[in-house]
mmCIF file of C-alpha atoms and ligand atoms in Angstrom:
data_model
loop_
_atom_site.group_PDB
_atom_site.id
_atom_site.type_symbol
_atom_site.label_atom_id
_atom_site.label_comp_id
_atom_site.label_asym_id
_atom_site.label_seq_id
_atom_site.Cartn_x
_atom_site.Cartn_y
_atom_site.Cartn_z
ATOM 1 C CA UNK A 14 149.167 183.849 -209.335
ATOM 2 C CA UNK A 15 146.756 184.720 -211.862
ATOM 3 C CA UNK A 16 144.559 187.756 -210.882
ATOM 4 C CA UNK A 17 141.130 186.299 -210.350
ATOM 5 C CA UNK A 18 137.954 186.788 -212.809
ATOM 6 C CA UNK A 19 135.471 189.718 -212.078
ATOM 7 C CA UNK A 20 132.414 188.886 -213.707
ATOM 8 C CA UNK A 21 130.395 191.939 -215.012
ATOM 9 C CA UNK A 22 127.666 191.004 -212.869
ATOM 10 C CA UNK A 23 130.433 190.844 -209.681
ATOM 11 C CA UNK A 24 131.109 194.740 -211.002
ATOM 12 C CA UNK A 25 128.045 195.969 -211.496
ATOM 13 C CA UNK A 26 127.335 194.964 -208.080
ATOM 14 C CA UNK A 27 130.599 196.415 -206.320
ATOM 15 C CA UNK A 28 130.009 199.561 -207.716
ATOM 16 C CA UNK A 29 126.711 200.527 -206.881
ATOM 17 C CA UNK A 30 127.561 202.741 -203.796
ATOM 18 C CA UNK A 31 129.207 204.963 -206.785
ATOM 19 C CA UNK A 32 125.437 205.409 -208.119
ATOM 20 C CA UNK A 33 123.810 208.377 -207.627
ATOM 21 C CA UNK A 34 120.908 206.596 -206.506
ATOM 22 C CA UNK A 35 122.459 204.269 -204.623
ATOM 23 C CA UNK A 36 119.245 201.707 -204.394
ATOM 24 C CA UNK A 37 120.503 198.740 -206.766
ATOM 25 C CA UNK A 38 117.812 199.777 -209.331
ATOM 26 C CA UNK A 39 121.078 200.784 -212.281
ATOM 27 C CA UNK A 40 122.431 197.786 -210.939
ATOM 28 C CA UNK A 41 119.584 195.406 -212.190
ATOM 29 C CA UNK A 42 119.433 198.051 -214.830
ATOM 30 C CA UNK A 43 122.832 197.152 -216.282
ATOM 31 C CA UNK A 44 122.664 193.711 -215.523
ATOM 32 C CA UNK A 45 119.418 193.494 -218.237
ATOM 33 C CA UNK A 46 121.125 195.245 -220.691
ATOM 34 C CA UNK A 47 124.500 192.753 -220.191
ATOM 35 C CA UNK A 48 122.230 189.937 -220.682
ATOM 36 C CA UNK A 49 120.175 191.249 -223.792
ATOM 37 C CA UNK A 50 123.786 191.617 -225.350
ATOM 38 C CA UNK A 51 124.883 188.247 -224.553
ATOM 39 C CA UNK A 52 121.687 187.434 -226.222
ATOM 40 C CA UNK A 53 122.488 189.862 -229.283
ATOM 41 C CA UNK A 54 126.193 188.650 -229.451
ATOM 42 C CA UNK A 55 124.989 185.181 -229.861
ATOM 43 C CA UNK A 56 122.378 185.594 -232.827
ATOM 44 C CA UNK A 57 125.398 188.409 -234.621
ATOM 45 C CA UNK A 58 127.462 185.286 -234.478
ATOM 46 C CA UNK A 59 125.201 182.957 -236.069
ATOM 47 C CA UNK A 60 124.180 185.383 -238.885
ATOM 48 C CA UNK A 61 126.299 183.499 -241.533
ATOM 49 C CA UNK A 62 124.497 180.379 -240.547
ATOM 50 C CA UNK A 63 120.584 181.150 -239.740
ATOM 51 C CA UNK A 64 118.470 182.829 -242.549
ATOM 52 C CA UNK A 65 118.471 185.909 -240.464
ATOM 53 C CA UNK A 66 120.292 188.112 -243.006
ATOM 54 C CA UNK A 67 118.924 190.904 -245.934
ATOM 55 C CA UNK A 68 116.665 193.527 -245.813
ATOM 56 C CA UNK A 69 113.859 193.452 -243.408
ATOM 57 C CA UNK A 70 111.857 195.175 -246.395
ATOM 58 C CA UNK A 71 110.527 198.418 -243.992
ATOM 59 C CA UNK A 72 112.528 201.944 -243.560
ATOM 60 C CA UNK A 73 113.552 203.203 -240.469
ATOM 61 C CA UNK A 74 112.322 206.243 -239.089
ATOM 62 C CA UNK A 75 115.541 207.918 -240.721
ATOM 63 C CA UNK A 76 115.153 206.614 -243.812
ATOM 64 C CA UNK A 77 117.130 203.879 -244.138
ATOM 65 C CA UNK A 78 116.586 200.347 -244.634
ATOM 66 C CA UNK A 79 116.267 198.000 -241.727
ATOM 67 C CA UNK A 80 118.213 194.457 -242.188
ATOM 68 C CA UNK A 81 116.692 191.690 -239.879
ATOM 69 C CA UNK A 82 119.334 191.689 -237.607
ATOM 70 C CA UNK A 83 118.502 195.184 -236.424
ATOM 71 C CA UNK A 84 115.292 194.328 -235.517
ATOM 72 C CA UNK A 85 116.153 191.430 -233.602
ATOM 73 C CA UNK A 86 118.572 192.982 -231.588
ATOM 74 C CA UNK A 87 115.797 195.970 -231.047
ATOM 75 C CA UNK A 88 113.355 193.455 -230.073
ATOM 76 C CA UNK A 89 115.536 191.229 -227.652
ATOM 77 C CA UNK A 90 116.829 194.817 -225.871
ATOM 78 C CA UNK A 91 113.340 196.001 -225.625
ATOM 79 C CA UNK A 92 111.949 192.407 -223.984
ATOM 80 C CA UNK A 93 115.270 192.465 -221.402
ATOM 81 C CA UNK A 94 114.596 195.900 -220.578
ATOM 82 C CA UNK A 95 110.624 195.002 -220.135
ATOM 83 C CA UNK A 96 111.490 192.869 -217.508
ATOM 84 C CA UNK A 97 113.618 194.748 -215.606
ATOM 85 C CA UNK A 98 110.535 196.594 -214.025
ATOM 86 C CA UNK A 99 113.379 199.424 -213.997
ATOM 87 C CA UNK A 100 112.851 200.986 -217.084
ATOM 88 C CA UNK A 101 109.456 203.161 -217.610
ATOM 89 C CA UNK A 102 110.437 203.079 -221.111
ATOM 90 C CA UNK A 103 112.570 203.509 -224.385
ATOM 91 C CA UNK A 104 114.158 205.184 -227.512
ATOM 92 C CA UNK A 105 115.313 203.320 -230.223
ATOM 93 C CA UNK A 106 116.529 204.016 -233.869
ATOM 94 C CA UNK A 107 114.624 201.840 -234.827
ATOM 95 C CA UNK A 108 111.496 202.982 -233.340
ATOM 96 C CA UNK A 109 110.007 206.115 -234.847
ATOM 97 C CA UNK A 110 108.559 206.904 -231.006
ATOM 98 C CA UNK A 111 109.743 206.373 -227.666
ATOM 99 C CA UNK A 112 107.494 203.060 -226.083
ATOM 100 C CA UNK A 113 106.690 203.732 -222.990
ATOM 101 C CA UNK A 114 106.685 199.994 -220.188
ATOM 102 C CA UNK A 115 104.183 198.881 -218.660
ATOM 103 C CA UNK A 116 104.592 198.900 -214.981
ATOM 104 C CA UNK A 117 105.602 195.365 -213.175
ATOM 105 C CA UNK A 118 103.727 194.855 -209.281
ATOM 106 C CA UNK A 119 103.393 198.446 -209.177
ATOM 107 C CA UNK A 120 106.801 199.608 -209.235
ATOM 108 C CA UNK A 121 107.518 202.800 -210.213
ATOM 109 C CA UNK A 122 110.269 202.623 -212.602
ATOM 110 C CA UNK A 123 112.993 205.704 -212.673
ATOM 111 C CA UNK A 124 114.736 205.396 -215.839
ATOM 112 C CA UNK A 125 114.726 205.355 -219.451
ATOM 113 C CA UNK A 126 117.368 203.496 -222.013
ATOM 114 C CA UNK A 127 117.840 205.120 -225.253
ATOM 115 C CA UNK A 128 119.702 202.945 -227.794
ATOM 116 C CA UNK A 129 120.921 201.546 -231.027
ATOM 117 C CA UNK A 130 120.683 198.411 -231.117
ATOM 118 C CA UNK A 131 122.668 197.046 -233.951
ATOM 119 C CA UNK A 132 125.401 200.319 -235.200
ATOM 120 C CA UNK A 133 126.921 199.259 -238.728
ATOM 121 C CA UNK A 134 124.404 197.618 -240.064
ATOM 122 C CA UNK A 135 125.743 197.672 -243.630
ATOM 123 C CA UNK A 136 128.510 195.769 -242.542
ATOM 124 C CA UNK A 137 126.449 192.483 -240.907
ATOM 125 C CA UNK A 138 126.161 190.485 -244.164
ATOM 126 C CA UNK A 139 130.333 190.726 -245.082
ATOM 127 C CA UNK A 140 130.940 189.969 -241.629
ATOM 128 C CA UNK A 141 132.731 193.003 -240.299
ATOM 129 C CA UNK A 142 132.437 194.087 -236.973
ATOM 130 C CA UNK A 143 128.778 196.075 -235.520
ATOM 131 C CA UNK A 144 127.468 197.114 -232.286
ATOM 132 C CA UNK A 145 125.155 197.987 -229.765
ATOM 133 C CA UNK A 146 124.821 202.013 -228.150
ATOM 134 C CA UNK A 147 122.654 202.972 -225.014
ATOM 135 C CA UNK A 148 122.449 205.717 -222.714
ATOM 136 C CA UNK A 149 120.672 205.814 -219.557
ATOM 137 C CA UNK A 150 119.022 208.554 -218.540
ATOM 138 C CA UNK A 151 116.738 209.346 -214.670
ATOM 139 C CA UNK A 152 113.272 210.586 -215.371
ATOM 140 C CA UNK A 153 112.313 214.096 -215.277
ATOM 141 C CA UNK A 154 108.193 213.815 -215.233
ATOM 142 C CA UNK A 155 106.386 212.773 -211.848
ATOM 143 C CA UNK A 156 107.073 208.898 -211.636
ATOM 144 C CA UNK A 157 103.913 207.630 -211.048
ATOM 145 C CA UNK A 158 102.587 207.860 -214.333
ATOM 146 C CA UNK A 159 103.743 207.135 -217.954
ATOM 147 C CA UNK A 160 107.092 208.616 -219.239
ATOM 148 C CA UNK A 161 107.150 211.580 -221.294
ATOM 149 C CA UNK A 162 109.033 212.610 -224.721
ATOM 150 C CA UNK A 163 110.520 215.099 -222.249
ATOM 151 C CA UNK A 164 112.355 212.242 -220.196
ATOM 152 C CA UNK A 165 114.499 211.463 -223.532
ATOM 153 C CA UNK A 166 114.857 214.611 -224.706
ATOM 154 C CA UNK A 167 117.606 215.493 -222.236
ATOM 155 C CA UNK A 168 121.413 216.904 -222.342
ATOM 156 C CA UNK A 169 123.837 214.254 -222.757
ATOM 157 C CA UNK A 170 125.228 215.619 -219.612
ATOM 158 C CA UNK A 171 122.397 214.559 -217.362
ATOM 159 C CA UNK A 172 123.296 210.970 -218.895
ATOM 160 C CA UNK A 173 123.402 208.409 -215.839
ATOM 161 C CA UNK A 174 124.989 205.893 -217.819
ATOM 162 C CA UNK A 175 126.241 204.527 -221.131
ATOM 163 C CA UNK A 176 128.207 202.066 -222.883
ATOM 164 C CA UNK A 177 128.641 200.197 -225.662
ATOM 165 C CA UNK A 178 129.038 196.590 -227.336
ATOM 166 C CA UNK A 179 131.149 195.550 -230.279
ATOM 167 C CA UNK A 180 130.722 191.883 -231.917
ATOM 168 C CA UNK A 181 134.342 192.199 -233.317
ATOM 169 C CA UNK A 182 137.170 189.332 -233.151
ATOM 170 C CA UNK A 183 136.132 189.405 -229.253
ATOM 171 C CA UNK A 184 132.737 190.371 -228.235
ATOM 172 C CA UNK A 185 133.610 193.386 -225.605
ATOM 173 C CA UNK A 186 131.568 195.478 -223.227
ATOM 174 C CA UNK A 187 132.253 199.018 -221.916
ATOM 175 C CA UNK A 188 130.526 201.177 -220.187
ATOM 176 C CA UNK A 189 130.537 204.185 -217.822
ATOM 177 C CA UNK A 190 128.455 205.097 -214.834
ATOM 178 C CA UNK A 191 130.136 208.577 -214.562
ATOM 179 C CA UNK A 192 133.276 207.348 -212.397
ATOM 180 C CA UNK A 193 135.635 206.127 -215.153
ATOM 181 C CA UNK A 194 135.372 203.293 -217.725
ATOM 182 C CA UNK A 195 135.889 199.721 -218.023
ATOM 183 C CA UNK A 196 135.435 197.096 -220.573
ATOM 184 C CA UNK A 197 134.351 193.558 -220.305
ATOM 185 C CA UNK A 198 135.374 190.643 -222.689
ATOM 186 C CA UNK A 199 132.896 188.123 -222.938
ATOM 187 C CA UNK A 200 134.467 184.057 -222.687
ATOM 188 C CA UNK A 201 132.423 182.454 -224.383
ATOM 189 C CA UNK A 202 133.264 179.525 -222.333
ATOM 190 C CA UNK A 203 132.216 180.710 -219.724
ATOM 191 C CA UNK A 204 128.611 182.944 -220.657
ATOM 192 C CA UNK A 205 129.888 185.693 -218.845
ATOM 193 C CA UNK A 206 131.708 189.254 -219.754
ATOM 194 C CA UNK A 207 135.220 189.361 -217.358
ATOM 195 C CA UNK A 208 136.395 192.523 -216.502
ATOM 196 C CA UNK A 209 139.245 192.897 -219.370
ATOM 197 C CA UNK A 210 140.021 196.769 -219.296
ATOM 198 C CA UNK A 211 139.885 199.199 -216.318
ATOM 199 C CA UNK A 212 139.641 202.383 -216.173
ATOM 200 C CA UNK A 213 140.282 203.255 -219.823
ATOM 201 C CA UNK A 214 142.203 206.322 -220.636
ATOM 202 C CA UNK A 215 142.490 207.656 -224.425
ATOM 203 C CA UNK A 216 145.792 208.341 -225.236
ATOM 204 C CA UNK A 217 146.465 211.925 -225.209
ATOM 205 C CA UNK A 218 146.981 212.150 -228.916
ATOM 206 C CA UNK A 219 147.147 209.088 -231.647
ATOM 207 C CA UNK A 220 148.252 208.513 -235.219
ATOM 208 C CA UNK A 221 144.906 207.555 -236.616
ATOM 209 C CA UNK A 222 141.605 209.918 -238.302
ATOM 210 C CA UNK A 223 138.639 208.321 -239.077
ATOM 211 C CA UNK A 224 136.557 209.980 -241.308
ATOM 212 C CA UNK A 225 134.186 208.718 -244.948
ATOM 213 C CA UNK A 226 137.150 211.012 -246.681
ATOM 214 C CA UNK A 227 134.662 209.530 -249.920
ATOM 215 C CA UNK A 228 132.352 212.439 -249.026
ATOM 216 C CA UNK A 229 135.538 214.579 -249.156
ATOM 217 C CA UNK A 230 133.335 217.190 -252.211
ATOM 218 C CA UNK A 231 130.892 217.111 -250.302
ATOM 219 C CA UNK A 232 131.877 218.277 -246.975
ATOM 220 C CA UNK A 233 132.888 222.559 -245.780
ATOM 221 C CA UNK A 234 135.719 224.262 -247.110
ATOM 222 C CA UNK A 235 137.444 224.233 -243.550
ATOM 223 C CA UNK A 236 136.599 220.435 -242.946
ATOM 224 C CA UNK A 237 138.249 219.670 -246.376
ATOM 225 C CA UNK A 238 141.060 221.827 -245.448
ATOM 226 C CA UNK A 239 140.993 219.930 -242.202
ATOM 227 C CA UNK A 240 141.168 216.788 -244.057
ATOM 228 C CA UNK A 241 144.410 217.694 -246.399
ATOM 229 C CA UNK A 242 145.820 218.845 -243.258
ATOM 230 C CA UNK A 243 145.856 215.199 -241.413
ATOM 231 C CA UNK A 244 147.161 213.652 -244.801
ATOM 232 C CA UNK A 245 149.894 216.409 -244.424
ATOM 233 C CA UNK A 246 150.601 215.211 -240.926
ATOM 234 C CA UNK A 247 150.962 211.614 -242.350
ATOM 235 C CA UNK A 248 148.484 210.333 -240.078
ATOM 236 C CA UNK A 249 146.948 207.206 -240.758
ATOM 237 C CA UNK A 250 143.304 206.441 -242.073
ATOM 238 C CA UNK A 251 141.261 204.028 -240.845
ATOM 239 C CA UNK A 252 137.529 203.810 -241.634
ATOM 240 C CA UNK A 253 135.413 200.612 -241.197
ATOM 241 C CA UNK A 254 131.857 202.141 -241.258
ATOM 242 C CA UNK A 255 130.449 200.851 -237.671
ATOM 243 C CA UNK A 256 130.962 204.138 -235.668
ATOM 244 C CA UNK A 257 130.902 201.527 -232.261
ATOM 245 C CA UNK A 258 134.154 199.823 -233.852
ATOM 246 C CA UNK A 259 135.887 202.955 -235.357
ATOM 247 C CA UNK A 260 135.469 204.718 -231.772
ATOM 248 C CA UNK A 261 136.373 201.434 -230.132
ATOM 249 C CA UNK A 262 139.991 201.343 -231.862
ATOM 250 C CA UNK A 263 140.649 205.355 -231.046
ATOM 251 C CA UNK A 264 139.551 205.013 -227.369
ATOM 252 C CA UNK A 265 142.520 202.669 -227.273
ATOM 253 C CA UNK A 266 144.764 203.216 -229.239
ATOM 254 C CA UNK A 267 144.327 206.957 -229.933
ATOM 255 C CA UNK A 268 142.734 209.314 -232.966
ATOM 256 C CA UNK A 269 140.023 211.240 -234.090
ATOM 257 C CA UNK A 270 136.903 210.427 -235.694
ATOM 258 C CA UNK A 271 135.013 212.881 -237.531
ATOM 259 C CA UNK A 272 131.253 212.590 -239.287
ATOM 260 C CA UNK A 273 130.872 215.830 -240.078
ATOM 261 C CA UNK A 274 128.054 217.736 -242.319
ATOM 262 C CA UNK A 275 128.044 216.571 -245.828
ATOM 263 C CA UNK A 276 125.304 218.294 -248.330
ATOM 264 C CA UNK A 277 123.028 215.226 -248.109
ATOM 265 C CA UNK A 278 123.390 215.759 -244.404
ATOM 266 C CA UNK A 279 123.578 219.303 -243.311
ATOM 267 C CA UNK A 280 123.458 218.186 -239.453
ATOM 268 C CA UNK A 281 125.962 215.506 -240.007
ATOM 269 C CA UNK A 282 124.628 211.406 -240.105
ATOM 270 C CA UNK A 283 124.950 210.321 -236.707
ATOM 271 C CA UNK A 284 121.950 210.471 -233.948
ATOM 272 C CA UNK A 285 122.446 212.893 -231.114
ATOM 273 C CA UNK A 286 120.481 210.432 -228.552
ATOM 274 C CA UNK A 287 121.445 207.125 -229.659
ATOM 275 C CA UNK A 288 124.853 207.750 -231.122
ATOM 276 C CA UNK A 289 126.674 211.242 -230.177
ATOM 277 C CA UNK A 290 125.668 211.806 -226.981
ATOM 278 C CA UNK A 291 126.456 207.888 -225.547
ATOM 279 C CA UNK A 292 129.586 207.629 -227.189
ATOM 280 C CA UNK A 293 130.857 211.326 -225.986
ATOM 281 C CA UNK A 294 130.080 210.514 -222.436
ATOM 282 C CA UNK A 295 132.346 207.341 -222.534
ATOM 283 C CA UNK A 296 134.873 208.961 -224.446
ATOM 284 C CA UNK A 297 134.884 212.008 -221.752
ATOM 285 C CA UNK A 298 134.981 209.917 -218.740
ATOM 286 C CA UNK A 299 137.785 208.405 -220.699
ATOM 287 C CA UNK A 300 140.082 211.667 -221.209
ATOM 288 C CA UNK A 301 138.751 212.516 -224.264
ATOM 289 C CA UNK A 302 137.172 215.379 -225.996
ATOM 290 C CA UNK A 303 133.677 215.352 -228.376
ATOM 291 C CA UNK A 304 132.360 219.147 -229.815
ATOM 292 C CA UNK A 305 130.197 218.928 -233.227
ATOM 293 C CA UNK A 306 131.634 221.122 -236.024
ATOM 294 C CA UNK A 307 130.107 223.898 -234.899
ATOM 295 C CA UNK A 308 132.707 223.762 -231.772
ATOM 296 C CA UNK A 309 129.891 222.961 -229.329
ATOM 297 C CA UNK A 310 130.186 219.974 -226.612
ATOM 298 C CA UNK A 311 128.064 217.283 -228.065
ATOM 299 C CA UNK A 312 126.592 216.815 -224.418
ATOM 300 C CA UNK A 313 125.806 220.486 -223.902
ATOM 301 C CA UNK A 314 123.069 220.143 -226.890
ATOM 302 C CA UNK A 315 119.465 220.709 -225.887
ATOM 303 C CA UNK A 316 117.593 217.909 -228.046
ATOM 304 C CA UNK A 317 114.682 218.872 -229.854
ATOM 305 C CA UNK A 318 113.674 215.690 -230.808
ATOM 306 C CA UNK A 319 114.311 211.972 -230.987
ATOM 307 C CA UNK A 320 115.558 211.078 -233.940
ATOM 308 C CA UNK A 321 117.640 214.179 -234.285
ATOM 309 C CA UNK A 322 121.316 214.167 -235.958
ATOM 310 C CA UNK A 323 124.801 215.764 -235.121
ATOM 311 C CA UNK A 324 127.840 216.249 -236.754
ATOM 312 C CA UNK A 325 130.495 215.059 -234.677
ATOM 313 C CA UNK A 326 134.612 215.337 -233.692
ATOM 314 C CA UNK A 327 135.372 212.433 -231.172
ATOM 315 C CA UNK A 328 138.545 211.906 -229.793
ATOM 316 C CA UNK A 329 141.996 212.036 -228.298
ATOM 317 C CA UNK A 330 141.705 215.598 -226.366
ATOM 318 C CA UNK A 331 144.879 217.304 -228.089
ATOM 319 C CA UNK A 332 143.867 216.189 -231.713
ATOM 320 C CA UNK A 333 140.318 217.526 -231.043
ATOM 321 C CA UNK A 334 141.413 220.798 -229.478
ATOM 322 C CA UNK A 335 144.091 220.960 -232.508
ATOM 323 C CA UNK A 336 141.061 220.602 -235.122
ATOM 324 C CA UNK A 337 138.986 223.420 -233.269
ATOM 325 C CA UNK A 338 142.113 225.320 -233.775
ATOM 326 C CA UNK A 339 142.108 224.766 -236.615
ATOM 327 C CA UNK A 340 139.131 225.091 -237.950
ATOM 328 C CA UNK A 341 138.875 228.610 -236.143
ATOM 329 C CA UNK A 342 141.971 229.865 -236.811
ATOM 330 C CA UNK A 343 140.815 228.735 -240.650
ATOM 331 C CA UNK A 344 137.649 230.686 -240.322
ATOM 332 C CA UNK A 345 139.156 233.712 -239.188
ATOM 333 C CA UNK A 346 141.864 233.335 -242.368
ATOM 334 C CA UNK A 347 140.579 236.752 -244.708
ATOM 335 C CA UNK A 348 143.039 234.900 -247.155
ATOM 336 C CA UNK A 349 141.787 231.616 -247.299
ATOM 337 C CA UNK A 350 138.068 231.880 -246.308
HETATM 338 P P1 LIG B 416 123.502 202.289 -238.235
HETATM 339 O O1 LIG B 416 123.948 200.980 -238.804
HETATM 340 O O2 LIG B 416 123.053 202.180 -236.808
HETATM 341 O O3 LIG B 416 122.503 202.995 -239.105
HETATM 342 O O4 LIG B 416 124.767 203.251 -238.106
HETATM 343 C C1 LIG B 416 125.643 203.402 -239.193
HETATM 344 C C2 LIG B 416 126.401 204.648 -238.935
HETATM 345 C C3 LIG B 416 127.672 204.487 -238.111
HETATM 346 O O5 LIG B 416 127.863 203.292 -237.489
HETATM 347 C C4 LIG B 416 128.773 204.739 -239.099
HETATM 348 O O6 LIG B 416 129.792 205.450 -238.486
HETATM 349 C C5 LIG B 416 128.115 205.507 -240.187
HETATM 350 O O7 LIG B 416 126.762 205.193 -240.164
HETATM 351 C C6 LIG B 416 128.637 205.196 -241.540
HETATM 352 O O8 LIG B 416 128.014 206.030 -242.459
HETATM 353 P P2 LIG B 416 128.613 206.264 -243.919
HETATM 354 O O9 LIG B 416 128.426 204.978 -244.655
HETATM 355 O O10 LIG B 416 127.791 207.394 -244.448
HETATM 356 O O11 LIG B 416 130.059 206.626 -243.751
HETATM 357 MN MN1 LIG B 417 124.319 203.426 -235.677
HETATM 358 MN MN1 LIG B 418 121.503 200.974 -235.983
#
């Protein structure tokens, strides 16, 4: 007999006596967040048809320019999360402040969602793959009044929860609350993501490196190094330019990825809050290993403030702990530093 259909909802639900806070607030938390995505998934799919593509004209806080689709996906995840009355506010990328929610009856809400609400943006209008990131974090100040910057600005390792979305060939959910990770593949049928992966483990080590070798000039002596070295291995390269999809094929199938500093960015690209630190706490509840090239644990970082970047190495734990070799045992070379 065919094993029977856990809806994400059904999950959610069993799971809540894993919860910290065991008081079905994450739950309804989660459950918001599912929906927005649903909502997300459908517009990401309709893109080729509905004059929803091209520039939005503005720059986001980083810089960068801000396609339509982005917004849309900011703005549904913000309304869902509104509602909720369980979320005292939010960090976006695409917001150059945290917004803090109003209160609903009263209530005071315990959590804040930091996320990116549309990851590969670049990639919407040839229809390749992009995502959604968000990380869950308690409060810190006194929760009877607004939030703070303070309640965003924590260590990845005081995450509560975080998980991902990727539109790909399947539309796909996973998340972790701390115990493990599972995915969720949305029928489309149906309405509803179905529990499609548990408890995902990384393989120990993979054949794949995912890096913008393009940049190669541009990066540190020891990262280039690095790079010739995983050539030399024969190892494959795969690089699609939606960090949500290129993680998404390593956390199954085994790799590293690798955004590390480049001139034009000395930090590294990627966002520490809605990026790094989210997609290092799946991929170490999954087996895996994420440091920045500096050798620190991404989720050991203090943040100093919200739109701040990291470099980062993400990935299968031997092939990270082989490039920190690496790159030490590199450093330490008096011949070939
Ligand atoms: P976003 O679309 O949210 O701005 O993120 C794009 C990010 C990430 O998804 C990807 O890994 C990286 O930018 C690609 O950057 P490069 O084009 O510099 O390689
Ligand atoms: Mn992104
Ligand atoms: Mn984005």
């Amino acid at each position: 007999m065919p094993n029977r259909i856990v809806t994400l909802d059904e999950f959610i639900i069993k799971s809540q006596k894993d919860f910290h806070f065991a008081t079905g607030e994450l739950t309804a938390l989660l459950r918001d967040i599912g929906v927005a995505a649903k909502i997300v998934n459908r517009e990401v799919n309709r893109a080729g048809l509905v004059n929803i593509l091209g520039v939005h004209g503005a720059e986001n806080s980083s810089g960068e320019s801000v396609q339509k689709l982005d917004m849309y996906a900011n703005d549904k995840l913000i309304e869902c999360l509104s509602g909720s009355g369980e979320c005292c506010g939010i960090a976006s990328e695409e917001n150059e402040d945290f917004v803090p929610l109003k209160a609903i009856e009263s209530k005071n809400a315990k959590y804040v969602v930091l996320f990116d609400p549309l990851d590969g943006s670049s990639n919407i209008d040839v229809n390749v793959s992009v995502g959604t990131i968000f990380s869950i974090y308690r409060r810190i100040s006194p929760d009877d009044g607004p939030c703070k910057l303070e309640d965003f600005l924590q260590k990845g390792v005081e995450q509560i929860a975080a998980g991902y979305v990727i539109y790909g060939t399947s539309t796909i959910l996973v998340y972790t609350t701390g115990h493990g990770v599972n995915g969720f593949t949305l029928d489309p049928s149906i309405g509803e993501f179905c529990l499609s992966h548990r408890n995902i483990q990384i393989p120990k080590t993979g054949q794949y490196y995912s890096i913008n070798q393009g940049y190669y000039s541009k990066f540190d002596l020891e990262m280039r190094r690095y790079v010739d070295n995983c050539s030399d291995e024969n190892l494959r390269l795969r690089y699609i330019g939606t960090m949500v999809a290129d993680i998404h094929r390593i956390l199954f199938q085994g790799g590293i990825f690798l955004y590390p500093s480049t001139r034009k960015y000395p930090d590294g690209k990627l966002r520490l809050l809605y990026e790094c630190n989210p997609m290092s706490f799946i991929m170490e509840q999954a087996g895996g290993k994420s440091i920045n090239t500096r050798l620190q644990r991404i989720m050991d970082i203090k943040p100093t403030e919200l739109h701040q970047r990291a470099s980062i190495v993400i990935g299968s734990p031997q092939m990270v702990d082989e490039m920190k070799a690496f790159v030490e045992r590199y450093s330490a070379s008096p011949v070939l530093s």
